[in-house]
PDB file of C-alpha atoms in Angstrom:
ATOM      1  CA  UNK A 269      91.624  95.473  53.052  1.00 65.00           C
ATOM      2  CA  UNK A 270      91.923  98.837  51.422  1.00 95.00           C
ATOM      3  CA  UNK A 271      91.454 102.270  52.556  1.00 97.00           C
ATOM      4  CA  UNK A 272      89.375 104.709  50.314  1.00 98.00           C
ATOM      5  CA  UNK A 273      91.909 106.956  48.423  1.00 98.00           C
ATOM      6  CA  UNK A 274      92.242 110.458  48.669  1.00 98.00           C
ATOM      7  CA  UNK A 275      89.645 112.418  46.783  1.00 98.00           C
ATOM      8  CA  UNK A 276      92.535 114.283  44.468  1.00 98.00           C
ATOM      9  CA  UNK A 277      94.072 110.823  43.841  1.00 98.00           C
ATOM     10  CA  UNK A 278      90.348 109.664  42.830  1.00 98.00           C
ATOM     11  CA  UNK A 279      90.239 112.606  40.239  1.00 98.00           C
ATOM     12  CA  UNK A 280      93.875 111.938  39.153  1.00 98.00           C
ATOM     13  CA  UNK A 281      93.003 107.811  38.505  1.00 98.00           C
ATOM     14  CA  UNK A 282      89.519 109.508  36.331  1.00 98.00           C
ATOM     15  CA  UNK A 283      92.015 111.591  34.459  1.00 98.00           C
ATOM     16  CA  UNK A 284      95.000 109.453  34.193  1.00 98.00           C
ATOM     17  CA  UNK A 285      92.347 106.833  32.413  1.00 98.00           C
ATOM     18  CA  UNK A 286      91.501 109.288  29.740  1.00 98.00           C
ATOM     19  CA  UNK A 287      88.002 110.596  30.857  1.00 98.00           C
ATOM     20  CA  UNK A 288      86.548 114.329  30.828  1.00 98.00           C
ATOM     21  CA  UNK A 289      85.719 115.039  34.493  1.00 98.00           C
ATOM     22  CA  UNK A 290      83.376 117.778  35.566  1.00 98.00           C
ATOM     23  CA  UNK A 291      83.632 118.962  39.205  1.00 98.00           C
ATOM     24  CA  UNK A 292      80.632 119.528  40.859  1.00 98.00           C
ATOM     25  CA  UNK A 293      80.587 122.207  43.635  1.00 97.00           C
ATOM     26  CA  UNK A 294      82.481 121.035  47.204  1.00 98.00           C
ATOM     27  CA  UNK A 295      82.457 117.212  46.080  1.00 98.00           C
ATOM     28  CA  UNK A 296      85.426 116.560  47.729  1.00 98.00           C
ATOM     29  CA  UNK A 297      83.536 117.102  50.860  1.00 98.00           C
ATOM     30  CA  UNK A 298      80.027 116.119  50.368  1.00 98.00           C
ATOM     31  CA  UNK A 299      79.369 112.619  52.194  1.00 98.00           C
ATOM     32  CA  UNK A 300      77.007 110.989  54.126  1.00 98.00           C
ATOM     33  CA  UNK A 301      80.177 109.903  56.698  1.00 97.00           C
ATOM     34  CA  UNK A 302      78.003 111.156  59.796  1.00 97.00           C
ATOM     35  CA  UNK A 303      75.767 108.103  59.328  1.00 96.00           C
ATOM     36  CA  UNK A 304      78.987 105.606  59.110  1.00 97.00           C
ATOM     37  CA  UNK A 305      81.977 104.890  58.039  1.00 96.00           C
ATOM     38  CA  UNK A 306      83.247 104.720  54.640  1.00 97.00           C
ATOM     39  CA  UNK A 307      85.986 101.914  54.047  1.00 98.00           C
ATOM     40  CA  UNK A 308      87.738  99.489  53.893  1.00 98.00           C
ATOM     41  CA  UNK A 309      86.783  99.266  49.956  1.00 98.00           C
ATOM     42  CA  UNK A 310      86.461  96.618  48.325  1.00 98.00           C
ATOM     43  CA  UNK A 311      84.684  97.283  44.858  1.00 98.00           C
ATOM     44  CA  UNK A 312      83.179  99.552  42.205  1.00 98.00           C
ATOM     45  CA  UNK A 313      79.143  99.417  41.772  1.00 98.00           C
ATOM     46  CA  UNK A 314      77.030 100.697  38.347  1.00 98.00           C
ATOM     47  CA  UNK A 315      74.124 101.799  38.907  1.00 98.00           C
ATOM     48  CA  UNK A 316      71.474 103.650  36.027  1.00 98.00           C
ATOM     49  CA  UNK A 317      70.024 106.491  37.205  1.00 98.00           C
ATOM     50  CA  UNK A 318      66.284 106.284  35.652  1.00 97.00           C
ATOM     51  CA  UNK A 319      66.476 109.876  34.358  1.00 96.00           C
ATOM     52  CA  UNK A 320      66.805 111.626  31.171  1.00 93.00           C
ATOM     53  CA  UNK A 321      69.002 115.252  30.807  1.00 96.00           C
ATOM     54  CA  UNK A 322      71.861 115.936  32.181  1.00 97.00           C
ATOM     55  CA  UNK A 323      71.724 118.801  34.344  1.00 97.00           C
ATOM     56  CA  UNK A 324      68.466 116.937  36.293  1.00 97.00           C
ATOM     57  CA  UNK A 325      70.322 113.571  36.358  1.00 98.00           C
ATOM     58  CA  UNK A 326      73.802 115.737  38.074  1.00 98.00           C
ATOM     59  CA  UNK A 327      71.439 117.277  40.239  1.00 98.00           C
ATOM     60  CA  UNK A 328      69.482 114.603  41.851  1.00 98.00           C
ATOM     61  CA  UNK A 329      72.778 112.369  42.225  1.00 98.00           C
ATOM     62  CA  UNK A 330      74.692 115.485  44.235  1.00 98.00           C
ATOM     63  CA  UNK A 331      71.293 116.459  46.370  1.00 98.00           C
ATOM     64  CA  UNK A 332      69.071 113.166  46.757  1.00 97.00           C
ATOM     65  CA  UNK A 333      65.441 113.656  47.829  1.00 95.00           C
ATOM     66  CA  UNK A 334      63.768 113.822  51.371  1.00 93.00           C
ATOM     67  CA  UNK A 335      63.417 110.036  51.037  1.00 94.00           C
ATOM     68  CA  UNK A 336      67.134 109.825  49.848  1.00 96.00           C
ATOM     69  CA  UNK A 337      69.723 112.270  50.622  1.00 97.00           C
ATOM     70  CA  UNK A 338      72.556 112.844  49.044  1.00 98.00           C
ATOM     71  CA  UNK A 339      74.943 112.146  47.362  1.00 98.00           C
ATOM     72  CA  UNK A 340      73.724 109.422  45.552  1.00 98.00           C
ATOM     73  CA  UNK A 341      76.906 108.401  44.013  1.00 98.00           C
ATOM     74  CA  UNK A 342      80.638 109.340  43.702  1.00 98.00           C
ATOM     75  CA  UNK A 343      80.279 109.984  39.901  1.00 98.00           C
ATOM     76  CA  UNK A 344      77.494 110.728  37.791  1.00 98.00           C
ATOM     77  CA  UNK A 345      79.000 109.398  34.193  1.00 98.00           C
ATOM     78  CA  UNK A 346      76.544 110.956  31.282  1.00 98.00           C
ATOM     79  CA  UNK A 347      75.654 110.153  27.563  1.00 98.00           C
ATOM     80  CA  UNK A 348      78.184 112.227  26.041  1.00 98.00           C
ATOM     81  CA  UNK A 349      80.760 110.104  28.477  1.00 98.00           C
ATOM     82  CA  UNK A 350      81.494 113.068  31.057  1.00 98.00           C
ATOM     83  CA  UNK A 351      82.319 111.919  35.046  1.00 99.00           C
ATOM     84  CA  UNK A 352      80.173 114.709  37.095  1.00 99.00           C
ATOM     85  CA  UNK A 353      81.930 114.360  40.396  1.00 99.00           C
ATOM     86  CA  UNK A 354      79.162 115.194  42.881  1.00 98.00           C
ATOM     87  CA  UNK A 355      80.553 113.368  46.391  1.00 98.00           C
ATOM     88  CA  UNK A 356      83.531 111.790  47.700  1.00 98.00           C
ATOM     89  CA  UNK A 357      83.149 109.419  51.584  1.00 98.00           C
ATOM     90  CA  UNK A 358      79.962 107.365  52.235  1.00 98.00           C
ATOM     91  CA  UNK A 359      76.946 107.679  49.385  1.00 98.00           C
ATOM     92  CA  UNK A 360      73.368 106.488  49.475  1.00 98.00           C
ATOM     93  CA  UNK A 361      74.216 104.511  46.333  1.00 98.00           C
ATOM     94  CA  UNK A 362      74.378 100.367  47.623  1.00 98.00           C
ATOM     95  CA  UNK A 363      71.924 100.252  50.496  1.00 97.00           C
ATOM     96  CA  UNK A 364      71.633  96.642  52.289  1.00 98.00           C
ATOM     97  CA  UNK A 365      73.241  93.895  50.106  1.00 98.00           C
ATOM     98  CA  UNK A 366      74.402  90.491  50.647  1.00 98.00           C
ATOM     99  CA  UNK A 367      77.177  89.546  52.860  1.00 98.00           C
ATOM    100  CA  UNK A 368      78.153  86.368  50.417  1.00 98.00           C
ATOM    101  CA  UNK A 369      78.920  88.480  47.439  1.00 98.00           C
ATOM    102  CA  UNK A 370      80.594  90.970  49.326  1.00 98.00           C
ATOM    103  CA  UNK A 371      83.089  87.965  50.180  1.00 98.00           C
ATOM    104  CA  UNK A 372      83.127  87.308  46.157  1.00 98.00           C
ATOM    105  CA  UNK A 373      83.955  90.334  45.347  1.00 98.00           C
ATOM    106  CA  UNK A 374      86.811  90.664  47.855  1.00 98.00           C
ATOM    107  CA  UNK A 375      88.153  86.850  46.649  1.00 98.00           C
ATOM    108  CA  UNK A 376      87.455  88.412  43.066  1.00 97.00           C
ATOM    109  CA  UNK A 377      85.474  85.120  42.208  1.00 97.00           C
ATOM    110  CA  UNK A 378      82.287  84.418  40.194  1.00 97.00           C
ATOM    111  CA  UNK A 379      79.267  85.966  42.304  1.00 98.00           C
ATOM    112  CA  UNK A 380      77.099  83.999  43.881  1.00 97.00           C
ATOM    113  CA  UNK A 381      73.072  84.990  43.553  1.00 96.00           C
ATOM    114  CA  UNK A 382      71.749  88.260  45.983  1.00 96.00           C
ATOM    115  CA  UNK A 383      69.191  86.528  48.470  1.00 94.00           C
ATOM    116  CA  UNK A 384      69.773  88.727  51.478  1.00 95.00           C
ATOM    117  CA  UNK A 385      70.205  92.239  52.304  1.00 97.00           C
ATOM    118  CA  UNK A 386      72.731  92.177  55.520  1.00 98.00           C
ATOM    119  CA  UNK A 387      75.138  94.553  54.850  1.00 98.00           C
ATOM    120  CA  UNK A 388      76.205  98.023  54.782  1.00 98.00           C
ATOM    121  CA  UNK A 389      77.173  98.203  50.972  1.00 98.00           C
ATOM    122  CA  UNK A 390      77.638 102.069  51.103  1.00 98.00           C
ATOM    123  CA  UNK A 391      80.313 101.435  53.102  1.00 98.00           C
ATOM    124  CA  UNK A 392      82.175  99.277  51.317  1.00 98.00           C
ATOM    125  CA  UNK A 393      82.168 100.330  47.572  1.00 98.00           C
ATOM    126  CA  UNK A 394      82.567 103.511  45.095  1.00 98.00           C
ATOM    127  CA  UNK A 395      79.534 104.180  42.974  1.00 98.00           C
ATOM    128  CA  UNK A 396      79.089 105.451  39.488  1.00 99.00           C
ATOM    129  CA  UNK A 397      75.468 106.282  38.564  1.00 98.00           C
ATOM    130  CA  UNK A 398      75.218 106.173  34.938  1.00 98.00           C
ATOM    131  CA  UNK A 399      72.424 108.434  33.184  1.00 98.00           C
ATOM    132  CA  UNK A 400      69.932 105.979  31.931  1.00 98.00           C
ATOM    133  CA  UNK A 401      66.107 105.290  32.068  1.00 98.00           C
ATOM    134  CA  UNK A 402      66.819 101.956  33.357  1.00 97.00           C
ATOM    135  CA  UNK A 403      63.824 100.315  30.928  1.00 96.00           C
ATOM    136  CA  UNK A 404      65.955  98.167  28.647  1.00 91.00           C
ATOM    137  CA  UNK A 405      65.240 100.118  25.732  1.00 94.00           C
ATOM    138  CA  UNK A 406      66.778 103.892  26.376  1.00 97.00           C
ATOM    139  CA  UNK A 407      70.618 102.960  24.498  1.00 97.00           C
ATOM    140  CA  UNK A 408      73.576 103.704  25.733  1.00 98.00           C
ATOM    141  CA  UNK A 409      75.829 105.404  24.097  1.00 98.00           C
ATOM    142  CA  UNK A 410      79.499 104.176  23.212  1.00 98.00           C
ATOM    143  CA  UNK A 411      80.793 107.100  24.847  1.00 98.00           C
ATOM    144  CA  UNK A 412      79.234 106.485  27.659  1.00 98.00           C
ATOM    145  CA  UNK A 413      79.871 102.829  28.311  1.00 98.00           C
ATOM    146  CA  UNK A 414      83.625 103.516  27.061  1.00 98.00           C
ATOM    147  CA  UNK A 415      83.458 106.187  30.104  1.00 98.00           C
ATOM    148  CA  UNK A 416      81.983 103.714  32.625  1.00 99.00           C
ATOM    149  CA  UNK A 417      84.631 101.363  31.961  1.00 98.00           C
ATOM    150  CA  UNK A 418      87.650 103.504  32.047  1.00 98.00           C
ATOM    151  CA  UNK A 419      85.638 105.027  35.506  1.00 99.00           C
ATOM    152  CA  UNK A 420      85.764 101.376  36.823  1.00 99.00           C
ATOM    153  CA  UNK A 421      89.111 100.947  35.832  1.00 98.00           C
ATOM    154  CA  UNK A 422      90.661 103.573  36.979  1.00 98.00           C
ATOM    155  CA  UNK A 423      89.497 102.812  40.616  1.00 98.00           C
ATOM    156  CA  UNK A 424      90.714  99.262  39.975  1.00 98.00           C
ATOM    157  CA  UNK A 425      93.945 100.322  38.992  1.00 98.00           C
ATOM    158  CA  UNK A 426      94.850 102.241  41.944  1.00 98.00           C
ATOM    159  CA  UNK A 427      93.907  99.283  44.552  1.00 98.00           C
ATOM    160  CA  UNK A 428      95.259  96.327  42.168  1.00 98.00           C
ATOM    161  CA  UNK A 429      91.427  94.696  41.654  1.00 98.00           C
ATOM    162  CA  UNK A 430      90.989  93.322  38.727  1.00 98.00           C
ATOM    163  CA  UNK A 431      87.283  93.012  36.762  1.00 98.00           C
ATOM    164  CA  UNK A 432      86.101  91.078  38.975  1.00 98.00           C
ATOM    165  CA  UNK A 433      85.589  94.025  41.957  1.00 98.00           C
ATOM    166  CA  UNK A 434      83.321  95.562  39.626  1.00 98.00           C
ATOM    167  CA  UNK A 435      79.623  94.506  40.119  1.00 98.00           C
ATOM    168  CA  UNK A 436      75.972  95.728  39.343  1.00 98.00           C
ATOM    169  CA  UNK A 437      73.641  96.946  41.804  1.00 98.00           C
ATOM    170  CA  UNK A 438      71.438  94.368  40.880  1.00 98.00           C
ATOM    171  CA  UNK A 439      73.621  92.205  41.721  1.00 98.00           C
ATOM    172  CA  UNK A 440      74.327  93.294  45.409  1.00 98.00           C
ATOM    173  CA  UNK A 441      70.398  93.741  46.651  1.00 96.00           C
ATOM    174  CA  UNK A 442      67.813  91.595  45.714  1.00 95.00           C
ATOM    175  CA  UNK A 443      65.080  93.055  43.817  1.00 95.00           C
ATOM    176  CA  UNK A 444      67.233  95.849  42.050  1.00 97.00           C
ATOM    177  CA  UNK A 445      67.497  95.638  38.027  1.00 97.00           C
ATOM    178  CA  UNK A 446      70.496  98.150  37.645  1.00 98.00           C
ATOM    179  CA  UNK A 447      72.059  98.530  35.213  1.00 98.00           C
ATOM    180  CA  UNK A 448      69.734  97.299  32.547  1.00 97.00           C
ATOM    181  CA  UNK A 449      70.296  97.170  29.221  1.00 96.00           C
ATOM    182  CA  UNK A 450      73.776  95.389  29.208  1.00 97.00           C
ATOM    183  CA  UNK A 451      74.901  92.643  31.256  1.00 97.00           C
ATOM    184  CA  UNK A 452      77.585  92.827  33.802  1.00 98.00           C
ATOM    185  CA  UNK A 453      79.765  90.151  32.660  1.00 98.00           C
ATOM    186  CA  UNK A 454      79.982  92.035  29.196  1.00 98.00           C
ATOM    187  CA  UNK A 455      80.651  95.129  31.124  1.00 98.00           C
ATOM    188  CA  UNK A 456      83.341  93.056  33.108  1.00 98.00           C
ATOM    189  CA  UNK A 457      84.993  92.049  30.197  1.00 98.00           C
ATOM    190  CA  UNK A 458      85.458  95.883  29.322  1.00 98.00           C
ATOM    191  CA  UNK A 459      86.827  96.210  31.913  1.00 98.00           C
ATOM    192  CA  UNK A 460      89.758  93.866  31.863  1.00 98.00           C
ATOM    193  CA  UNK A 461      90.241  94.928  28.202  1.00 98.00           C
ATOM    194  CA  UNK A 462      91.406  98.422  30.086  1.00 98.00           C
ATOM    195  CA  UNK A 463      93.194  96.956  32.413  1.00 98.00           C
ATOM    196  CA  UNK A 464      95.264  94.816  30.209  1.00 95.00           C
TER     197      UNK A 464
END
């Protein structure tokens, strides 16, 4: 069981990893804890943002819609491999997800498929929207996927997780495709490259 870090020892792990980190306004501050609570932790989720430009993409992430408020992440990682810090506490990133890969991911074993949506996800892990149009065909950029993976590193390093607490949000709530374009267990192995 691990408690959330601090949000300066979250910007020192981005930094420490090697990554160009933008603060965004009061991030350090701007949560959704009034609707719940935000730990234990237990994992790092990618998401793709389905947007194009960066100032747009930063902005919908830190202020969410009527629908959606914000934030909508922790980090909003770009294609020219920045970390926009828009939020630190409880996001509207992971919604309702499965309770049996939430136990995978704390075990740190191979997940088993996404049928139900019975728990509090935004609870339980960090989030890192990545700026992406989500269709399979929009590219991402090495920068950017060498940035996602020292992002999900860098959280992993700090609780001792290995690759395996790092998971797609496709593959926490049924009927969600992000990220697209690359599949997790490649993005996994980046990962544990870093963390080598």
């Amino acid at each position: 069981m691990a408690a959330p870090m601090s949000a300066d020892r979250f910007l020192g792990a981005l930094r420490r990893e090697g990554l160009t980190v933008v603060e965004v306004g009061a991030w350090r501050t701007h949560n959704r804890n009034h609707k719940g609570p935000w730990g234990p932790v237990h994992g790092v989720m990618i998401h793709h943002t389905v947007t194009h430009g960066t100032s747009r993409t930063v902005e919908l992430c830190r202020d969410g819609d009527e629908e959606l408020p914000g934030p909508l992440c922790h980090g909003v990682i770009t294609k020219d491999g920045r970390v926009h810090l828009v939020g630190y506490g409880r996001a509207n990133h992971a919604g309702a997800g499965d309770s049996d890969v939430l136990a995978a991911v704390i075990a740190e074993k191979r997940l088993p498929p996404d049928h139900r949506a019975n728990t509090d996800g935004n609870r339980h892990f960090y989030g890192f929207e990545c700026e992406n149009l989500g269709d399979g065909e929009d590219p991402w950029p090495a920068a950017q996927l060498d940035a996602m993976a020292r992002a999900a590193a860098a959280v992993c390093r700090v609780h001792g997780w290995t690759e395996r607490s790092v998971i797609g949000h496709l593959e926490w709530q049924p009927g969600k495709i992000d990220p697209a374009g690359f599949t997790m267990d490649a993005f996994r192995a980046r990962v544990g490259e870093r963390l080598k």
